[in-house]
Structures are given as structure tokens and as C-alpha cells.
Coordinates of C-alpha atoms in Angstrom, one line a residue:
M1 CA -28.8 31.1 -45.6
E2 CA -31.2 28.3 -45.0
G3 CA -30.8 26.1 -47.6
K4 CA -27.8 27.6 -49.6
Q5 CA -25.7 24.5 -48.1
A6 CA -28.5 22.5 -49.6
A7 CA -28.4 24.0 -52.9
Q8 CA -24.7 24.0 -53.1
A9 CA -24.5 20.3 -52.4
D10 CA -27.3 19.6 -55.3
A11 CA -25.1 21.4 -57.9
G12 CA -21.6 19.4 -56.8
H13 CA -23.5 16.6 -57.2
A14 CA -24.8 17.0 -60.2
E15 CA -21.5 18.7 -61.8
K16 CA -20.0 14.8 -60.6
H17 CA -22.9 12.7 -62.3
T18 CA -22.4 14.9 -64.9
L19 CA -18.9 13.9 -65.6
Y20 CA -19.1 10.2 -64.6
D21 CA -22.3 9.9 -66.8
K22 CA -20.2 11.4 -69.9
G23 CA -17.6 8.4 -69.0
A24 CA -15.2 10.2 -67.1
G25 CA -13.5 8.0 -64.0
I26 CA -13.8 9.0 -60.7
D27 CA -9.6 9.1 -60.0
R28 CA -9.7 12.1 -63.5
I29 CA -13.2 13.5 -61.4
A30 CA -11.3 14.1 -58.1
A31 CA -8.6 15.5 -59.7
Q32 CA -10.6 17.5 -61.8
L33 CA -13.0 19.1 -59.1
G34 CA -9.7 19.3 -56.4
L35 CA -11.9 16.5 -54.4
D36 CA -10.5 12.8 -52.5
R37 CA -11.9 10.4 -54.9
K38 CA -13.7 8.3 -51.9
T39 CA -16.0 11.3 -52.1
V40 CA -16.4 11.2 -56.0
S41 CA -16.8 7.5 -55.5
R42 CA -19.9 7.9 -53.1
S43 CA -21.4 10.5 -54.9
A44 CA -21.4 8.3 -58.3
Q45 CA -23.3 5.3 -56.2
A46 CA -25.8 7.9 -54.8
A47 CA -28.9 9.0 -56.4
T48 CA -29.4 12.1 -55.3
A49 CA -26.9 14.7 -52.5
N50 CA -29.3 13.7 -49.7
D51 CA -28.5 10.0 -50.3
M52 CA -25.1 10.6 -49.3
I53 CA -25.9 11.2 -45.4
T54 CA -25.0 8.1 -43.6
T55 CA -24.8 7.0 -40.2
R56 CA -22.8 4.0 -41.4
R57 CA -19.3 5.4 -40.5
L58 CA -20.4 7.3 -37.0
G59 CA -20.5 4.5 -35.1
P60 CA -22.4 4.5 -31.9
H61 CA -20.6 6.8 -29.9
G62 CA -21.1 9.6 -32.5
L63 CA -24.4 11.0 -33.8
A64 CA -25.9 7.7 -35.1
G65 CA -28.7 8.3 -32.6
Y66 CA -29.6 11.7 -34.2
A67 CA -29.4 10.4 -37.5
P68 CA -32.9 10.0 -38.2
Y69 CA -33.9 13.5 -36.2
L70 CA -31.3 15.0 -38.6
K71 CA -32.3 13.5 -41.7
R72 CA -36.0 15.0 -41.1
R73 CA -34.9 18.1 -40.4
W74 CA -32.8 18.5 -43.6
S75 CA -36.1 16.6 -45.0
D76 CA -38.0 19.6 -43.7
G77 CA -36.0 22.1 -45.1
S78 CA -33.4 22.8 -42.1
T79 CA -30.1 22.6 -44.2
D80 CA -28.4 25.2 -42.2
S81 CA -25.6 23.2 -40.1
E82 CA -24.8 25.5 -37.5
R83 CA -28.3 25.6 -36.6
L84 CA -28.6 22.0 -36.4
H85 CA -25.9 21.8 -34.9
R86 CA -27.3 24.4 -31.8
E87 CA -30.4 22.3 -31.7
L88 CA -28.5 18.9 -31.0
R89 CA -26.3 20.9 -28.7
A90 CA -29.8 21.8 -27.3
R91 CA -31.0 17.8 -27.1
L92 CA -27.8 16.8 -25.6
P93 CA -27.2 15.7 -22.0
R94 CA -24.9 18.5 -20.6
Q95 CA -21.2 17.2 -20.3
R96 CA -19.2 17.5 -17.3
P97 CA -16.3 19.8 -17.9
Q98 CA -12.7 18.0 -18.9
G99 CA -11.1 16.9 -15.8
A100 CA -13.9 17.4 -13.2
P101 CA -14.6 14.4 -11.3
L102 CA -17.8 12.3 -12.0
A103 CA -20.4 12.1 -9.3
G104 CA -19.5 10.1 -6.3
T105 CA -15.9 10.0 -6.9
P106 CA -13.5 10.6 -4.1
A107 CA -11.2 13.5 -4.6
R108 CA -7.6 12.8 -4.9
E109 CA -4.4 13.8 -2.0

């Protein structure tokens, strides 16, 4: 399945650009393709589907710190999101189970 999502993203991006280049408006393209107008607008501004990968909205606590790694892996041809997710999970520090006390925290009575 490696590369399937990339091919689909490229095809979808090309379809949006074709409609946009023919003079269709953002709202019309969004309605025709069943997409949010913000997605279509971002696609219209991006030269390639790869340019739509962003860290802008992720913030400091999201995946922003891993964006360079993810972009490099994507550019290297690793476009299977499940595989990338597993790789990131292996790189992340282990998290404590929800509800477990922090180390050094006295137990409640």
C-alpha cells in the first residue's frame, strides 16, 4: 500500500487545480467534490499536494517537532500513514497510563 495515499493526494490535488484553472470558484469546487471550502482554498494556493503538508496548525504540543522527520520520510517515498504512525510511536517517550500518579507524587488517601 506504500505510495497509494500519495498517488490519491496527487490526483485529488490535480483535479482541484484543473477546476480552479478553468475558472471555477472555491465554493463551486468544494460543493462539486464534497470538500470543505478551506481545504479547496489551501489546495488552490499549493503548487503540489506535498506543499499542503503543514506544521502551522499543529502548535508546539502536536506533531510540529516531528514535521521535519515526517516530511523527509514522505519525500523518501514512505507514504503509508500507518507505518509512519508506528515509527513515531517508537520514537516518542513512553507515556504514563491515564490516571496513574506522576513519579514522586504522594498517593491520595
